[in-house]
Short mmCIF file of C-alpha atoms and ligand atoms in Angstrom, two decimals:
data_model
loop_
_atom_site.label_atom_id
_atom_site.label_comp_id
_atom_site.label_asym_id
_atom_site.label_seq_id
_atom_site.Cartn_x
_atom_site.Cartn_y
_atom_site.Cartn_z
CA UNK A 1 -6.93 -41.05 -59.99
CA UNK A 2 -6.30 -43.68 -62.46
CA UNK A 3 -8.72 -46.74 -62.78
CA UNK A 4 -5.75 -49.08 -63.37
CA UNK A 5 -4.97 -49.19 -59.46
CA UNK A 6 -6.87 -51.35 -57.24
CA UNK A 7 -8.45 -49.74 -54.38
CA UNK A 8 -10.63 -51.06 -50.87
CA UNK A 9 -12.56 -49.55 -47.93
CA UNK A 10 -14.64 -50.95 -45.53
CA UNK A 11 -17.96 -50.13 -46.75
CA UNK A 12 -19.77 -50.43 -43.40
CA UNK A 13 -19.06 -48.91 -39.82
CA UNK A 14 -17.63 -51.07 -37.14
CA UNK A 15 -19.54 -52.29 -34.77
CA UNK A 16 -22.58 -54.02 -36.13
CA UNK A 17 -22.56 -58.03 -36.77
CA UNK A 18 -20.95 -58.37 -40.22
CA UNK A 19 -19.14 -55.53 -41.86
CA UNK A 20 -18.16 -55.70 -45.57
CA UNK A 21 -14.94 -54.90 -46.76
CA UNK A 22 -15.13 -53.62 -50.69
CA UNK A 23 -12.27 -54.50 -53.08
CA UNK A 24 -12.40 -52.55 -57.23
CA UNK A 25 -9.96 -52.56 -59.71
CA UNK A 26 -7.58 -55.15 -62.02
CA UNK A 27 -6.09 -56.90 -58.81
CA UNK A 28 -9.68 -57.33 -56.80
CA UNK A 29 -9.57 -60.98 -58.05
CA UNK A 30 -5.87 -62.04 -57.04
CA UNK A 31 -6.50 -60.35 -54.20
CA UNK A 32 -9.75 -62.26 -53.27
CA UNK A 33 -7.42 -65.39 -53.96
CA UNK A 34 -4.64 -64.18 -52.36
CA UNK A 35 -6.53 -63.40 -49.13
CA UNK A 36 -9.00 -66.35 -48.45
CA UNK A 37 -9.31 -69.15 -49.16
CA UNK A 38 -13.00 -70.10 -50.26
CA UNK A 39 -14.19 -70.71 -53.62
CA UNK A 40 -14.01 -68.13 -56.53
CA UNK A 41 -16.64 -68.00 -59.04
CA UNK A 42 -18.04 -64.85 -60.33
CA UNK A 43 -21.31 -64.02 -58.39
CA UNK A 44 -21.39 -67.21 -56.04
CA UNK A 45 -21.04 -66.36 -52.85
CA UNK A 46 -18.79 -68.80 -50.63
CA UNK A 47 -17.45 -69.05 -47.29
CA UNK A 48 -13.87 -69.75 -46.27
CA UNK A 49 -11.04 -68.04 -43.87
CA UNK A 50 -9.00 -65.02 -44.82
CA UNK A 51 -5.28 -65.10 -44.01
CA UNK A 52 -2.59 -63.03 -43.15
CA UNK A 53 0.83 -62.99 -44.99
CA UNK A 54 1.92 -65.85 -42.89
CA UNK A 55 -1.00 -68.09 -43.72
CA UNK A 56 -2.66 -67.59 -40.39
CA UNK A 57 -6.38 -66.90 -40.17
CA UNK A 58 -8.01 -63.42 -39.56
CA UNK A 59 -11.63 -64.35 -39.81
CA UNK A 60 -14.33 -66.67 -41.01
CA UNK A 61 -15.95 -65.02 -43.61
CA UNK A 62 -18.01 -65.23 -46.78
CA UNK A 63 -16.92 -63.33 -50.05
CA UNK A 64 -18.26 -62.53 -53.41
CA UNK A 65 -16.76 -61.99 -56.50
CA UNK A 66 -18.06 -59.67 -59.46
CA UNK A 67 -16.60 -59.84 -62.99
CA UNK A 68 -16.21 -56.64 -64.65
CA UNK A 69 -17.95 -55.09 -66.20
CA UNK A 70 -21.18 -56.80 -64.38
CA UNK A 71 -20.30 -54.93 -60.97
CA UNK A 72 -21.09 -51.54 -58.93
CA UNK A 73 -18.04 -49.87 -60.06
CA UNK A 74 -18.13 -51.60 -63.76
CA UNK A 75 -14.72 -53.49 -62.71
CA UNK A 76 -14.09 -56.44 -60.86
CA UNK A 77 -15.36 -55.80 -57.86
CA UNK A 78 -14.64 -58.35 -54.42
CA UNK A 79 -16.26 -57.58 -51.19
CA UNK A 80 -15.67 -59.70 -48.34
CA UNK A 81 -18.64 -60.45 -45.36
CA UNK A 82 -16.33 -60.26 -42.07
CA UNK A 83 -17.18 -60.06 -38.45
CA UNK A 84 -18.04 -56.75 -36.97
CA UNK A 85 -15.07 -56.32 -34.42
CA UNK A 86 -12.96 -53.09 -34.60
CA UNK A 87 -9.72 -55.57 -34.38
CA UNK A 88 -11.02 -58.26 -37.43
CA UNK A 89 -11.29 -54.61 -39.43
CA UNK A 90 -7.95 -53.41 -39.09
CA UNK A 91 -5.99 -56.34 -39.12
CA UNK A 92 -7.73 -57.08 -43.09
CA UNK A 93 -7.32 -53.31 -43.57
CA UNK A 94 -3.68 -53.89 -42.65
CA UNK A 95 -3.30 -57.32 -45.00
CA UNK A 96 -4.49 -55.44 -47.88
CA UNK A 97 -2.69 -52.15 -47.72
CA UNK A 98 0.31 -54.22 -47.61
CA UNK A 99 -0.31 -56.30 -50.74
CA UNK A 100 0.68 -54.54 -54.00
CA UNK A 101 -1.28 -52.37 -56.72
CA UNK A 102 -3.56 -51.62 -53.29
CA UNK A 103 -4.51 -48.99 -51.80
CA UNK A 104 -7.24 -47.64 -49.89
CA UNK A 105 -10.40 -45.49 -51.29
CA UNK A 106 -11.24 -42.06 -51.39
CA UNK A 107 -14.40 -41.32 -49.78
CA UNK A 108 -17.06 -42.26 -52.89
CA UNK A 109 -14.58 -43.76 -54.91
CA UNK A 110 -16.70 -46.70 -55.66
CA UNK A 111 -19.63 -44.52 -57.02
CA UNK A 112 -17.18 -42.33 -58.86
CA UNK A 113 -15.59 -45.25 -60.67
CA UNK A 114 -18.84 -46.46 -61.14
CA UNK A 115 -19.75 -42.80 -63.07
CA UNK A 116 -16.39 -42.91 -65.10
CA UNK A 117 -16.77 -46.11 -65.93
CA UNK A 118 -20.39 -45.13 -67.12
CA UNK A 119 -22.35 -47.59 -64.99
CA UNK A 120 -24.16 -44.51 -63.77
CA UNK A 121 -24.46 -40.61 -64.39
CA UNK A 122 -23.87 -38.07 -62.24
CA UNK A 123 -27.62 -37.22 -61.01
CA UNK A 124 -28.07 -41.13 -60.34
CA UNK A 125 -24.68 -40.97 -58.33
CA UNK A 126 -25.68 -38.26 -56.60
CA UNK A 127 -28.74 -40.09 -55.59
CA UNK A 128 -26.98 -42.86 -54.37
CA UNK A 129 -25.66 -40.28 -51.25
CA UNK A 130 -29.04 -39.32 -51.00
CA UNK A 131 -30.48 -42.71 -50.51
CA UNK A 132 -27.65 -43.04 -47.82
CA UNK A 133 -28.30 -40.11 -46.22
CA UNK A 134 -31.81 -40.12 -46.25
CA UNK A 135 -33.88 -39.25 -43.10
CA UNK A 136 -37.53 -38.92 -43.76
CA UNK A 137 -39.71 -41.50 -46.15
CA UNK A 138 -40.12 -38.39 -48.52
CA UNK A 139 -36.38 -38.08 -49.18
CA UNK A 140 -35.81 -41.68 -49.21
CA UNK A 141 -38.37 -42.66 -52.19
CA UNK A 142 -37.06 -39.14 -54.49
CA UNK A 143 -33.52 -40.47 -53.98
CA UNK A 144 -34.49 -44.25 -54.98
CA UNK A 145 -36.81 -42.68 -58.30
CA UNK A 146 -33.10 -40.72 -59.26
CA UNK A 147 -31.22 -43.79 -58.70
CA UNK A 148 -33.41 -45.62 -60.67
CA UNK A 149 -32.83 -43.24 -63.46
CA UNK A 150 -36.33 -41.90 -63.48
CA UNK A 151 -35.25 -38.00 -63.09
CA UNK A 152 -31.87 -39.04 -65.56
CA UNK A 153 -34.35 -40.10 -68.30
CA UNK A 154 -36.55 -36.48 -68.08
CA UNK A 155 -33.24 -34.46 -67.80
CA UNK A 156 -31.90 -36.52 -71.10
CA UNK A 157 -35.08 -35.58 -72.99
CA UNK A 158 -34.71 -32.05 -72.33
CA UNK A 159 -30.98 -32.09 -73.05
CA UNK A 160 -31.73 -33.77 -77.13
CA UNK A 161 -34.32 -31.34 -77.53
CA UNK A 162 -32.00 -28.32 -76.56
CA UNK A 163 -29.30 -30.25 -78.58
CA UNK A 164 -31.69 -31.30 -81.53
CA UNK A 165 -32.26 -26.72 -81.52
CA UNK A 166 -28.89 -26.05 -81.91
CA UNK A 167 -28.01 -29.22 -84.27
CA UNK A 168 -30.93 -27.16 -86.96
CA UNK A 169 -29.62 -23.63 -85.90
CA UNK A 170 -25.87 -24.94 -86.55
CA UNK A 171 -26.73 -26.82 -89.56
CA UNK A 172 -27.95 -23.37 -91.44
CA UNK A 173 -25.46 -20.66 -89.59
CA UNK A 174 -23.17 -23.18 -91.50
CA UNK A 175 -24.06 -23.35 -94.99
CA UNK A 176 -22.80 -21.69 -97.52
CA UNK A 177 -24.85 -23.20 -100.17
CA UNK A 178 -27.91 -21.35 -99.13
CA UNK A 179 -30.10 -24.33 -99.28
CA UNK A 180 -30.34 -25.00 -95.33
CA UNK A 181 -33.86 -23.84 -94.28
CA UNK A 182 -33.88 -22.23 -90.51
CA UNK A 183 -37.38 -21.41 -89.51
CA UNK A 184 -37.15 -18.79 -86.14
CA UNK A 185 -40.78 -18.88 -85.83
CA UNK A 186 -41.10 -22.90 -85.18
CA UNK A 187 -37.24 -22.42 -83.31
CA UNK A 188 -38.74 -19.92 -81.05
CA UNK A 189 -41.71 -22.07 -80.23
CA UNK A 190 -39.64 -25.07 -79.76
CA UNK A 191 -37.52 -23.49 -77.17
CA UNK A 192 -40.81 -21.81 -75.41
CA UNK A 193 -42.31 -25.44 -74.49
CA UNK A 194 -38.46 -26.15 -73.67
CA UNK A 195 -38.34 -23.60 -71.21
CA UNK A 196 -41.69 -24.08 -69.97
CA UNK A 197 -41.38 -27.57 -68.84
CA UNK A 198 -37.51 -26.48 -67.52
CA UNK A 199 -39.00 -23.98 -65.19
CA UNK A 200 -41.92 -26.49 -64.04
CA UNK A 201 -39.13 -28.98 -62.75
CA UNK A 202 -37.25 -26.33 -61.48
CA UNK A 203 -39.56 -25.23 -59.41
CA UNK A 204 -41.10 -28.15 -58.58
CA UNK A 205 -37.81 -28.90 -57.16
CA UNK A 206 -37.57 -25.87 -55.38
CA UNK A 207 -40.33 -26.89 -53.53
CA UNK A 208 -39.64 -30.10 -52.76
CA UNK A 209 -35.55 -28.77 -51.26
CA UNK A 210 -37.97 -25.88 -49.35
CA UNK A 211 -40.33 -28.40 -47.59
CA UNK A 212 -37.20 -30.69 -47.14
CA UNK A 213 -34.35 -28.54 -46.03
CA UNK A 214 -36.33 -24.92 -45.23
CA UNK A 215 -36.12 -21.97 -47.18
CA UNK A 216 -33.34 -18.91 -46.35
CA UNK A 217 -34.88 -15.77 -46.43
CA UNK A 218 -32.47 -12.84 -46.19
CA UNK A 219 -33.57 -9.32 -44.78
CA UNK A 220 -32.22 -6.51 -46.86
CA UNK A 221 -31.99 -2.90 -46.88
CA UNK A 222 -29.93 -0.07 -46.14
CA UNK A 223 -29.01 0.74 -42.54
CA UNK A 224 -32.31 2.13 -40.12
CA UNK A 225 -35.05 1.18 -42.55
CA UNK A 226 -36.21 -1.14 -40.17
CA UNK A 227 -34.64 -4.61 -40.62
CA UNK A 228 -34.20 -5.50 -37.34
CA UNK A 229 -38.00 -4.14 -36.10
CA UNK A 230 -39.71 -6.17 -38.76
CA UNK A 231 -37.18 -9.23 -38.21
CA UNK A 232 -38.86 -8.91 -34.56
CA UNK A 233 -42.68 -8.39 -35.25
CA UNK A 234 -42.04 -11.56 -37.73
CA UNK A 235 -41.19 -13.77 -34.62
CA UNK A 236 -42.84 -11.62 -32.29
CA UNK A 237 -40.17 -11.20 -29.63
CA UNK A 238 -37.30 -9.27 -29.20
CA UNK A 239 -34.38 -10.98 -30.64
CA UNK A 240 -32.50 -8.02 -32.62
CA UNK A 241 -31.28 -5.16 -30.99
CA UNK A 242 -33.18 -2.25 -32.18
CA UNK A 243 -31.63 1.26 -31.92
CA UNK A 244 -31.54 4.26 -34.30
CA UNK A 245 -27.83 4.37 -34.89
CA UNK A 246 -27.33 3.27 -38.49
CA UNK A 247 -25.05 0.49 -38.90
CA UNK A 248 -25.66 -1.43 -35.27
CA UNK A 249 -26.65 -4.69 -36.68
CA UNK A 250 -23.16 -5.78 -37.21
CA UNK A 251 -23.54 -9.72 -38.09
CA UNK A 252 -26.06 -11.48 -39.17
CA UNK A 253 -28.75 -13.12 -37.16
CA UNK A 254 -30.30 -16.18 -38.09
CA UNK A 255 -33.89 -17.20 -36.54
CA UNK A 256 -35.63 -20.33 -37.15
CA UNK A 257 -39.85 -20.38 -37.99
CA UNK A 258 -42.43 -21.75 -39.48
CA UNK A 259 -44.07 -19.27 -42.35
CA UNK A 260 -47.64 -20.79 -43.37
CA UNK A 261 -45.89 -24.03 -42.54
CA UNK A 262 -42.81 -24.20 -44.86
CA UNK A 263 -39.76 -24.20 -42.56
CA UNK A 264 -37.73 -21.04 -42.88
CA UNK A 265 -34.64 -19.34 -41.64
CA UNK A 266 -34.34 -15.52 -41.56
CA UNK A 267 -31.23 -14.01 -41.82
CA UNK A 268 -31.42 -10.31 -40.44
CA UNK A 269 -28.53 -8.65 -42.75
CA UNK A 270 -26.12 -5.58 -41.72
CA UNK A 271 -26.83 -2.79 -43.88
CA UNK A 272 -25.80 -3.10 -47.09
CA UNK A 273 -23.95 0.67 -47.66
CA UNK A 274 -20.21 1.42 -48.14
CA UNK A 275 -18.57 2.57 -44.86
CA UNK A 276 -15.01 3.09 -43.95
CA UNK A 277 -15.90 0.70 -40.59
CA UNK A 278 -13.94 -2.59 -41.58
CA UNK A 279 -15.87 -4.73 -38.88
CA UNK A 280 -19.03 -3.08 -40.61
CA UNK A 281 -17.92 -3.62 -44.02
CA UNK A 282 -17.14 -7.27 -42.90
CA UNK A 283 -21.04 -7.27 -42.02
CA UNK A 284 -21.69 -5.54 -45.53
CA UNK A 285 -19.76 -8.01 -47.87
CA UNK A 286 -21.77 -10.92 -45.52
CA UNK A 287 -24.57 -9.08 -46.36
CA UNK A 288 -24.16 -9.40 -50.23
CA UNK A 289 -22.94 -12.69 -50.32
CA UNK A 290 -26.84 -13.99 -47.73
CA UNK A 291 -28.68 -12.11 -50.92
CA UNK A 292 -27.09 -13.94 -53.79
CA UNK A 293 -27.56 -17.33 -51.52
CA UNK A 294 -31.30 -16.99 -50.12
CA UNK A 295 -34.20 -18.49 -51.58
CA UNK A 296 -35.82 -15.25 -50.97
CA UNK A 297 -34.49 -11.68 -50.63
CA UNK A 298 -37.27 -9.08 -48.34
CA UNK A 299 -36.39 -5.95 -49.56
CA UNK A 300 -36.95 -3.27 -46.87
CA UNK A 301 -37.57 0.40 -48.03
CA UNK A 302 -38.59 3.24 -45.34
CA UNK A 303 -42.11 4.50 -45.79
CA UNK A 304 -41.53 7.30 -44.47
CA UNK A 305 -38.69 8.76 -46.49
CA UNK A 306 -38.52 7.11 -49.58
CA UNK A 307 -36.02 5.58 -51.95
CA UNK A 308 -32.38 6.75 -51.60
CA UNK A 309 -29.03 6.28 -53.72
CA UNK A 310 -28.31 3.28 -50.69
CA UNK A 311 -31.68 1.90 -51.92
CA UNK A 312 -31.27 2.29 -55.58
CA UNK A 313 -27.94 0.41 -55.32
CA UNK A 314 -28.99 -2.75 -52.98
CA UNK A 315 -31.92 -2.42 -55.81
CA UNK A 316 -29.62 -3.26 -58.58
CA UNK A 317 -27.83 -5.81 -56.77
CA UNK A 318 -30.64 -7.75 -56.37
CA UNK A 319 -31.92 -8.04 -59.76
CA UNK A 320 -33.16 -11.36 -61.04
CA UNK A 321 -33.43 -12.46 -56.70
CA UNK A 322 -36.65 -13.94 -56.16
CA UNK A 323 -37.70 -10.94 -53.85
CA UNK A 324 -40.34 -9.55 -52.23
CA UNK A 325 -40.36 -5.37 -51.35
CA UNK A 326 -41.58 -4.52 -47.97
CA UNK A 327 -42.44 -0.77 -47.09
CA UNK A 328 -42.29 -0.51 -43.93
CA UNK A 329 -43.15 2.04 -41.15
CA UNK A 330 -46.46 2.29 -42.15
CA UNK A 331 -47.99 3.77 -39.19
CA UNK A 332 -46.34 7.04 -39.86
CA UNK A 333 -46.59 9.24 -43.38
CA UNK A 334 -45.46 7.41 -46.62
CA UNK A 335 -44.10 9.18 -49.11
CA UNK A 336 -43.75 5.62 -51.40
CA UNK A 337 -46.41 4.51 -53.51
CA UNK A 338 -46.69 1.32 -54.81
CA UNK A 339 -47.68 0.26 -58.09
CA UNK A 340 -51.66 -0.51 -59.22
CA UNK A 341 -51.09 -3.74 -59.04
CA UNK A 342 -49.56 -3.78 -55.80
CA UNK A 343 -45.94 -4.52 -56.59
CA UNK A 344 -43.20 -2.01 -55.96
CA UNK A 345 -39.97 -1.78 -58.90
CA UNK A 346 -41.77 -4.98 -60.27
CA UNK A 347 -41.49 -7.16 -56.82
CA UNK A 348 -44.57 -8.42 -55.15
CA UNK A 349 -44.98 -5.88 -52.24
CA UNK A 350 -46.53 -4.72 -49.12
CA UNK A 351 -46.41 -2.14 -46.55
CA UNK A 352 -46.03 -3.17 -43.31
CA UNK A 353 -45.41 -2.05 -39.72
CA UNK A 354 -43.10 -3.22 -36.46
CA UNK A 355 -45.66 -0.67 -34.43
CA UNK A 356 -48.57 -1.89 -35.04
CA UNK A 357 -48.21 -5.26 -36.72
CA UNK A 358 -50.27 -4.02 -39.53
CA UNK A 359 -49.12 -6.14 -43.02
CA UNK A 360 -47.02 -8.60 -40.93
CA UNK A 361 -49.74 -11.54 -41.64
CA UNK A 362 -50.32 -10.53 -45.53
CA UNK A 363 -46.27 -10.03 -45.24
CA UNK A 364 -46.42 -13.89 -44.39
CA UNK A 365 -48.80 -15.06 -47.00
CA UNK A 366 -46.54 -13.07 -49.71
CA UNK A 367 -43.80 -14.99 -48.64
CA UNK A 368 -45.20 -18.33 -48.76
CA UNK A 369 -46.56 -17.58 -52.48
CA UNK A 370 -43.90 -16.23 -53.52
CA UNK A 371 -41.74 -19.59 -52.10
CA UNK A 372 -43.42 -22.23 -53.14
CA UNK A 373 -45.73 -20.26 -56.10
CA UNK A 374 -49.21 -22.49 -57.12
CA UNK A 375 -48.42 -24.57 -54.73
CA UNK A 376 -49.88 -28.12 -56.02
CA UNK A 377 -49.09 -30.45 -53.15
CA UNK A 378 -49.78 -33.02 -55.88
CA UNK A 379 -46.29 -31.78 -57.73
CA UNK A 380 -44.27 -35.13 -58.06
CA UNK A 381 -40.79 -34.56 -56.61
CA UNK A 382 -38.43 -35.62 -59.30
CA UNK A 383 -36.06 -32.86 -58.46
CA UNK A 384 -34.78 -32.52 -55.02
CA UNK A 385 -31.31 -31.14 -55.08
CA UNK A 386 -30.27 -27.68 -55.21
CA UNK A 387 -27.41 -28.22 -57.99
CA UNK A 388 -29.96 -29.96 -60.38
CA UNK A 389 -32.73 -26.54 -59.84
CA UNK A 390 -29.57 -24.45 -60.39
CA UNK A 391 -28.99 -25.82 -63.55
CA UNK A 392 -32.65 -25.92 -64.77
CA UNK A 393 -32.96 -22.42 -63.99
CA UNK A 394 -29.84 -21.73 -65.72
CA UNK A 395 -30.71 -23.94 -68.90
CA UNK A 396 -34.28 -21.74 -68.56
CA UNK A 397 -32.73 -18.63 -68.81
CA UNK A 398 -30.85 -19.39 -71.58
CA UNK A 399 -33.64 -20.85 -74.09
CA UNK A 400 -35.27 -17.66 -73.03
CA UNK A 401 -32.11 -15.76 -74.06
CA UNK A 402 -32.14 -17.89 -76.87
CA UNK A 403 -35.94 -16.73 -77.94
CA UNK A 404 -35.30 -13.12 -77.51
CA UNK A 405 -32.27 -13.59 -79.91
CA UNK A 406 -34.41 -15.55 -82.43
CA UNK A 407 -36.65 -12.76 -82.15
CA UNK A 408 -34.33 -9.73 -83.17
CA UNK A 409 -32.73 -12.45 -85.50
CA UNK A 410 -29.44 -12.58 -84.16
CA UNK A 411 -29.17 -16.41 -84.69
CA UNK A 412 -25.57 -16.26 -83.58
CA UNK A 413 -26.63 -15.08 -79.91
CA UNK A 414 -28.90 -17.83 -80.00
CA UNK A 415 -26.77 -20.11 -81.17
CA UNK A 416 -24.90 -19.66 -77.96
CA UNK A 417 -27.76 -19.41 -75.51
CA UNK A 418 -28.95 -22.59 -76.91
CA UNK A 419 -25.38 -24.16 -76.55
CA UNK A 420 -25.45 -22.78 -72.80
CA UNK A 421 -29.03 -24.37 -72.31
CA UNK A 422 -27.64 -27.56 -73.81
CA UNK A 423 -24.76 -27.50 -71.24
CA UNK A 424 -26.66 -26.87 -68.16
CA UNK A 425 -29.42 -30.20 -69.22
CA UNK A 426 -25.50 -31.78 -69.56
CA UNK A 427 -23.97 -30.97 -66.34
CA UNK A 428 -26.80 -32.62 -64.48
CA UNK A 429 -26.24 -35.72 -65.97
CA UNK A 430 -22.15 -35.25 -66.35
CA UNK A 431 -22.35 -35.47 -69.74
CA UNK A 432 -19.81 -33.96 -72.14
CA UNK A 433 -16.56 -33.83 -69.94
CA UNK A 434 -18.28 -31.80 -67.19
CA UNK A 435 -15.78 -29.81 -64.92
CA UNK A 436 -13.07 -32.41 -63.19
CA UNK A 437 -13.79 -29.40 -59.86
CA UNK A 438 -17.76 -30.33 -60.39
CA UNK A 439 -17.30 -34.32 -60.02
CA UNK A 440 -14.38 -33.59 -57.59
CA UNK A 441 -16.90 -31.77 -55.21
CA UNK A 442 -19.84 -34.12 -55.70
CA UNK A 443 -18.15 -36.94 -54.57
CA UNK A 444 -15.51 -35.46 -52.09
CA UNK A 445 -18.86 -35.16 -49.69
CA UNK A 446 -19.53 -38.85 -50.11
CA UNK A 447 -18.63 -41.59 -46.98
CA UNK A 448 -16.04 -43.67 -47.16
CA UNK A 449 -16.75 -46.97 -48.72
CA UNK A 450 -19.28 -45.73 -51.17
P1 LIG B 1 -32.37 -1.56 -39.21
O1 LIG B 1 -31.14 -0.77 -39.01
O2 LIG B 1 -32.80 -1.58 -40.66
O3 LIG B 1 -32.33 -2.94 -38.62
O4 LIG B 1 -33.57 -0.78 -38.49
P2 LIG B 1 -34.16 -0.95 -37.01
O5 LIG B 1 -35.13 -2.05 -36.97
O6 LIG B 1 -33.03 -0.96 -36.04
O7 LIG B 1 -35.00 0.38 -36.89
C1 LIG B 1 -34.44 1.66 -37.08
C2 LIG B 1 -35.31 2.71 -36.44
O8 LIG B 1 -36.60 2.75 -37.06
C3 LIG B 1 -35.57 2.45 -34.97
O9 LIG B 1 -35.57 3.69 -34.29
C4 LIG B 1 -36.96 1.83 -34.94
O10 LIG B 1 -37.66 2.09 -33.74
C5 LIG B 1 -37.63 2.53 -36.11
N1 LIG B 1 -38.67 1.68 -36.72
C6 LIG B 1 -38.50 0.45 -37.20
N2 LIG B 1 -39.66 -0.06 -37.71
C7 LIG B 1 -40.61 0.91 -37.49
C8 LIG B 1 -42.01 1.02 -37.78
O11 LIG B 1 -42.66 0.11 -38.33
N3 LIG B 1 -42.64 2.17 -37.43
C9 LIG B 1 -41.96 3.20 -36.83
N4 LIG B 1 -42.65 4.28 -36.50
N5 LIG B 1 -40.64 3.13 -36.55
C10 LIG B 1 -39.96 2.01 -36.86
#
């Protein structure tokens, strides 16, 4: 896309009273002058006819023209007030596809052009879809706060700060005169509070996505540990089919419910375990792929016979998953013992059973803790979208990288980790020539018209 050609889309459905076609670019004016006949003065809106190649009218209409850069897109901008009629659309649609230098917009070109041409960044772009597409009063007023830049102004704090870190760090890894100072210690402290208030956000964001969207909890485990039977006594009925052949539960199964009252969808996993069965490796790879994408992974050992190679691997492939570890089958002998402080291989645990229901309720708290941890109902939600936690967390996990390496004083390792924390405060705000793929798939979900 180049911001030298002019582009339009009607910027409203058909079918209400008035529906507003959108002109941007160089050509929006001659256009506007080309096409009707009113008035033209920048910001004064005026009523007149538009016309069709021949002269002859299409509609009465009012239109409005915007001088660059004082517009949405930060060009000059026309949009034209029409009647709602299907017919009124497409003839205008057809009058301006024919004139030259026109053409018509990609879905969210206007808010794109509006981010290139820096009139907005990318989290306050991404609000405006949210403000669009928002359903409940909730997600209406955290979309209007990011629009208005409130969640853009935190997120640019926390990006100087990581930047100021690895401007000092830089400053003496470069010197060769020996006079920088570099002081880890007051570094290492820096990036603590850093990460601290990072994590906060991210979380807090986490919750407010969970009570918005519901949370995807995946069910995972090697084949016959009991997946399916604890799936069941969760929603008490009998929606998985239960059997003790390993490697029956072939797809996944998704079930809707309400855990102390956050929204969440179980996914009942095939179990993860190589196996020469392609539909069942199908089922396996699925399986994989619901664990790195949950919120929350249960982890399902057997009781009764303890921890096998299967388990040891799904183990490792979980690592870093917010997860909790379920031992189940506790009605008969248990051969696993968990830790004194009741986690098992460091995840919050608890034995339960399908039989008798025993641990299914503390099961449920567990869940719900571990979910929406603290939870402080009073949290503002500044954060609501999953790509801006994603790159909190990942901007976390770096300054804590970047401690560690102050630590051992390997100040080139945390020169990086404070570059990568830098870059993940950046890409929320598309700052520093994020990824042409990231804006791409931001705005390539956007209507048309926006
Ligand atoms: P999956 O393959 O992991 O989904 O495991 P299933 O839920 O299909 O259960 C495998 C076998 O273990 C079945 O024979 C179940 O009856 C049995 N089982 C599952 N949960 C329990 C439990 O809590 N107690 C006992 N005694 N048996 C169970």
């Amino acid at each position: 896309m180049t911001n030298n050609d002019t582009v339009f889309a009607l910027s409203t459905p058909v079918g209400g009273a008035i529906q507003i076609m959108r002109i941007s670019g160089p050509a929006a004016r001659k256009t506007l002058e080309t096409v009707f006949t009113g008035r033209i003065e920048p910001r004064r809106i005026s009523y007149g006819t538009v016309t069709d190649a021949d002269g002859s009218a299409i509609d009465s209409c009012c239109a409005v023209f915007f001088e660059a850069p004082a517009s949405y897109t930060g060009e000059d901008m026309a949009e034209i007030y029409c009647h709602g009629s299907r017919a009124v659309a497409a003839k205008l649609s057809e009058r301006l596809a024919a004139a030259e230098f026109l053409r018509l917009a990609e879905a969210g070109e206007f808010t794109k052009r509006a981010y290139l041409n820096g009139k907005m960044d990318l989290a306050r772009a991404e609000a405006v879809m949210d403000l669009v597409s928002a359903g409940a009063e909730r997600s209406r007023k955290a979309a209007l706060d990011q629009l208005e830049g409130r969640l853009s102004a935190v997120i640019t704090g926390l990006y100087l700060r990581a930047k100021s870190l690895l401007a000092e760090l830089a400053n003496y890894l470069e010197d060769d005169t020996g006079e920088a100072a570099f002081d880890p210690a007051a570094s290492m402290t820096a990036a603590d509070e850093l990460a601290s208030e990072t994590e906060t956000l991210a979380e807090n964001g986490m919750r407010s996505r969970i009570l918005r969207e519901g949370a995807r909890v995946a069910i995972i485990g090697s084949p016959n540990v009991g997946k399916s039977s604890l799936l069941n006594a969760l929603l008490l009925r009998e929606r998985a089919i239960v059997t003790p052949i390993p490697g029956t539960t072939r797809d996944t199964l998704e079930e809707s419910l309400s855990v102390e009252g956050i929204p969440v969808v179980l996914v009942d996993t095939a179990g993860i375990r190589e196996t020469p069965d392609a539909v069942e490796s199908m089922g396996v790879a699925r399986s994989r792929r619901e664990a790195t994408e949950a919120d929350l992974v249960l982890w399902i050992v057997d009781g009764s016979r303890g921890l096998e190679p299967a388990d040891r691997e799904i183990l490792s492939s979980i690592s870093g998953k917010r997860t909790v570890a379920v031992v189940a089958k506790s009605d008969l002998e248990n051969v696993i013992l968990l830790d004194g402080d009741g986690t098992f291989c460091s995840f919050p645990a608890v034995r339960t059973s399908a039989v008798t229901g025993d641990g299914i309720a503390e099961l449920k708290r567990l869940i719900a803790e571990t979910l929406l941890p603290g939870a402080d109902e009073g949290a503002e939600n500044l954060v609501t979208n999953l790509r801006h936690v994603t790159a909190l967390e990942r901007a976390e996990s770096a300054l804590d990288a970047a401690k560690s390496a102050l630590g051992a004083r390997d100040f080139d390792a945390a020169f990086f980790s404070y570059k990568n924390a830098m870059d993940a405060f950046a890409s929320i705000l598309g700052r520093d020539d994020p990824a042409e793929e990231l804006v791409e798939s931001i705005f390539r979900d956007f209507c048309m018209g926006k």
